[in-house]
XYZ file of C-alpha atoms in Angstrom:
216
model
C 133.714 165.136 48.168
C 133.961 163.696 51.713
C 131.483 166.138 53.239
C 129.117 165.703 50.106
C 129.318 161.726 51.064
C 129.610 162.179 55.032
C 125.783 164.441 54.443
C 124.186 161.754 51.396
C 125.576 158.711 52.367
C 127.173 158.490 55.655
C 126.905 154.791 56.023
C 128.690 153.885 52.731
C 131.936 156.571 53.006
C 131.941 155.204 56.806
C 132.106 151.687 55.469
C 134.562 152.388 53.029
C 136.784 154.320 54.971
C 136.511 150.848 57.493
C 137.113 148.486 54.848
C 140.503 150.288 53.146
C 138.756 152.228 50.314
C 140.009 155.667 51.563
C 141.666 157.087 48.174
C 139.574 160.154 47.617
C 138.786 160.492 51.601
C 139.556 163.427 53.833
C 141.294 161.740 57.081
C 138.423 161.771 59.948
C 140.661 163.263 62.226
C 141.189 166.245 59.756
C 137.712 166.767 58.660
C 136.698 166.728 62.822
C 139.630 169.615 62.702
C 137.860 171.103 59.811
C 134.703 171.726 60.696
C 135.604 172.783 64.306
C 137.571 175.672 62.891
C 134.247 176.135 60.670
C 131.827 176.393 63.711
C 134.270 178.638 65.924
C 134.847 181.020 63.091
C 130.912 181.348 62.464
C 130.469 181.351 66.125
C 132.329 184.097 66.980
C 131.387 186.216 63.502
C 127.176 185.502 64.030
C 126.641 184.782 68.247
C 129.809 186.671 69.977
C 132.120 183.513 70.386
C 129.782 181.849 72.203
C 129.392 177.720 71.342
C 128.593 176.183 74.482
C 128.751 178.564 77.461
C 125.781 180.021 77.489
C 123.990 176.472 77.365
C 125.878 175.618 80.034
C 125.275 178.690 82.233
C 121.385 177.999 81.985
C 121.606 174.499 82.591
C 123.708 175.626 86.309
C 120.810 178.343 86.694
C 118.391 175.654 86.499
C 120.118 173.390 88.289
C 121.187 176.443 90.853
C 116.864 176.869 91.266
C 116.175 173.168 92.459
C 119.025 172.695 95.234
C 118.921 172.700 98.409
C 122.290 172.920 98.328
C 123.813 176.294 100.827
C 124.638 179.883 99.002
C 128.782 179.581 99.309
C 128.372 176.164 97.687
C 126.480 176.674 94.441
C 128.649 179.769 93.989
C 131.589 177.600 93.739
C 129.714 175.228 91.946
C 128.471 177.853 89.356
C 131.904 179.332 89.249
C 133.657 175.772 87.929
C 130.454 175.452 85.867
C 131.037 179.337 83.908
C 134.988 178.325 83.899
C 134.645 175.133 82.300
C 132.248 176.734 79.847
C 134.807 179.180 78.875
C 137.371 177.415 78.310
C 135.447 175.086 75.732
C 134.393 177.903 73.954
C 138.471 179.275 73.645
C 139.386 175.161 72.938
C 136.355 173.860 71.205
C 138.891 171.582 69.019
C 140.614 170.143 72.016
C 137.040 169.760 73.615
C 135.751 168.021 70.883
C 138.387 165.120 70.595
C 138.420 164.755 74.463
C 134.897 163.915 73.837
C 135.559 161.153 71.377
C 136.716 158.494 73.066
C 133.996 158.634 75.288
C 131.528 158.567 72.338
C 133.774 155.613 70.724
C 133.527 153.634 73.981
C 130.210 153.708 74.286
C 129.059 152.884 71.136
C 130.928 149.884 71.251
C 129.678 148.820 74.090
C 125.932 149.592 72.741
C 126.778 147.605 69.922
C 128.370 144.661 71.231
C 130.216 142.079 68.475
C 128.447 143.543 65.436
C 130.739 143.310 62.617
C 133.228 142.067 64.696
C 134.445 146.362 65.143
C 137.473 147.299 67.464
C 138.158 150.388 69.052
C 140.188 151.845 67.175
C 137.732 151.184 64.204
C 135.294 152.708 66.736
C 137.441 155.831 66.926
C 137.409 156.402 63.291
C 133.417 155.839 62.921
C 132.717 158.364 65.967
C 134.998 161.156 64.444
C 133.039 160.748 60.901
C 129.920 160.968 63.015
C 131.379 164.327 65.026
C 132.742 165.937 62.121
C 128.656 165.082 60.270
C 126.984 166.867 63.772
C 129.153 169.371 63.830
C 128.544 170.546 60.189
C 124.701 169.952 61.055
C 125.379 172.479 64.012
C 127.083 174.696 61.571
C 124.564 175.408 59.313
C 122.450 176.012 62.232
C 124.366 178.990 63.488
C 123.283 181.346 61.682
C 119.644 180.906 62.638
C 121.046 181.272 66.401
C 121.780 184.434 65.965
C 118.193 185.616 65.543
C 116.789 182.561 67.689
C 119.453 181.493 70.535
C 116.923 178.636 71.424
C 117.654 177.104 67.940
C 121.072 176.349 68.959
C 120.028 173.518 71.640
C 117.135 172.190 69.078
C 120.119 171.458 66.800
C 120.866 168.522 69.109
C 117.960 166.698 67.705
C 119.102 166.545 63.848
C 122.423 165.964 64.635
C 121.586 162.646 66.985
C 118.921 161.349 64.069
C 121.636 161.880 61.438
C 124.122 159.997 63.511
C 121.603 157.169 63.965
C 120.567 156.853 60.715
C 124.205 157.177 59.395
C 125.107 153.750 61.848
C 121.662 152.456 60.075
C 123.329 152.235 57.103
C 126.877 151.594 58.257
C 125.986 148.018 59.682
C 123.525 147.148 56.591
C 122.083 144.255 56.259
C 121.200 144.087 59.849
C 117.477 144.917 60.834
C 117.350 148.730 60.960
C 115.306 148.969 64.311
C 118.173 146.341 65.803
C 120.810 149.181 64.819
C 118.599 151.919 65.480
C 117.952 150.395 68.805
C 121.304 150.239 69.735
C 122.507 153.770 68.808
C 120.041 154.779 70.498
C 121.263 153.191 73.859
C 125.219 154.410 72.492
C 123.730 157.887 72.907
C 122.360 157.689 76.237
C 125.562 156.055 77.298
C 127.465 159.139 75.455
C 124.946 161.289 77.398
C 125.224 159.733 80.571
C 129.718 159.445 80.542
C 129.698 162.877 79.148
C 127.879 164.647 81.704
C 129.944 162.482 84.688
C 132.824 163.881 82.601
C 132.093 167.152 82.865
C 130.891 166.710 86.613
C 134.345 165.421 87.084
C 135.776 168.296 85.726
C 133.792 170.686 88.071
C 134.055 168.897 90.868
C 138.090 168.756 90.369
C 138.019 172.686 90.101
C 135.698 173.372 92.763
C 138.248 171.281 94.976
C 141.311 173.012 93.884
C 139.510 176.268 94.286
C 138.722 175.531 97.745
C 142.365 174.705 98.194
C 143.378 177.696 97.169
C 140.984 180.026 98.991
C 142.023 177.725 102.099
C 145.915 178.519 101.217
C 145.024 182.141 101.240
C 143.108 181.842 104.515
């Protein structure tokens, strides 16, 4: 029932969910767990186990073509990059929620005092909204497996549902004002995840270097 809501009307079930009306509602949390489970499993059964490494492998090629940067240093770089991949294909779960609160934080910053939301309140919108993506990602796998390109193209459906799923959570405000500021929620999201994830690289590129100095 949640799923068949979360897919027709997104902005109503989120609403409800909001406003105390949660009786025959899956727990957001859960249903994020849920469908997680459901995209590793086909992941691993239709493309190898592969969700997000080899996305991120190309994007560090491409990257890897344009620098300037020296040889030892975009091997180290590329070597973070391929073990931070890895491990968010073995903990997609944990990846996901680590994501969350990013996503949560900006959104509410994209959206300012409309209906008066908190973050917590923020929290429980975003994980409806990842658990909606993810299921939109899901029933793209399979056509992955005969068209790897397909699984990046997925991004666009599952950002236009999300919009239009805010769209109808914060009804009766003018659509293009909410449309507007998902939009600008997203690049945020965009923007704080990929500093996260540069973060993350740059932290094991530095302890790597440690190490190899240690052994030196």
């Amino acid at each position: 029932y949640t799923l068949k809501e979360l897919m027709l009307r997104p902005g109503q079930l989120i609403r409800d969910y909001i406003e105390g009306r949660r009786a025959h509602h899956v727990k957001p949390l859960l249903l994020v767990m849920m469908v997680t489970a459901l995209v590793t499993l086909l992941s691993y059964y239709l493309t190898g186990g592969d969700i997000l490494a080899a996305s991120l492998n190309d994007q560090m090629q491409a990257a890897r073509k344009n620098s300037d940067a020296s040889a030892e240093a975009l091997a180290a770089v590329s070597q973070a990059f391929t073990a931070v991949a890895g491990w968010v294909d073995r903990h997609f779960a944990v990846a996901s929620l680590l994501l969350i609160p990013i996503q949560a934080l900006c959104f509410r910053i994209a959206f300012g005092r409309m209906r008066s939301l908190n973050y917590p309140e923020w929290l429980v919108i975003t994980m409806f909204l990842t658990a909606q993506a993810l299921l939109i990602w899901a029933i793209g796998i399979p056509l992955a497996r005969f068209w790897p390109p397909s699984k990046q193209l997925m991004l666009v459906p599952m950002i236009i549902y999300n919009i239009v799923s805010l769209v109808q959570f914060f009804r009766p405000y003018p659509r293009w004002k909410s449309a507007l500021r998902a939009i600008g929620g997203y690049a945020l999201y965009m923007i704080g995840s990929q500093l996260f994830l540069l973060g993350v690289v740059i932290v094991l590129v530095i302890i790597a270097g440690f190490r190899a100095a240690q052994g030196g």
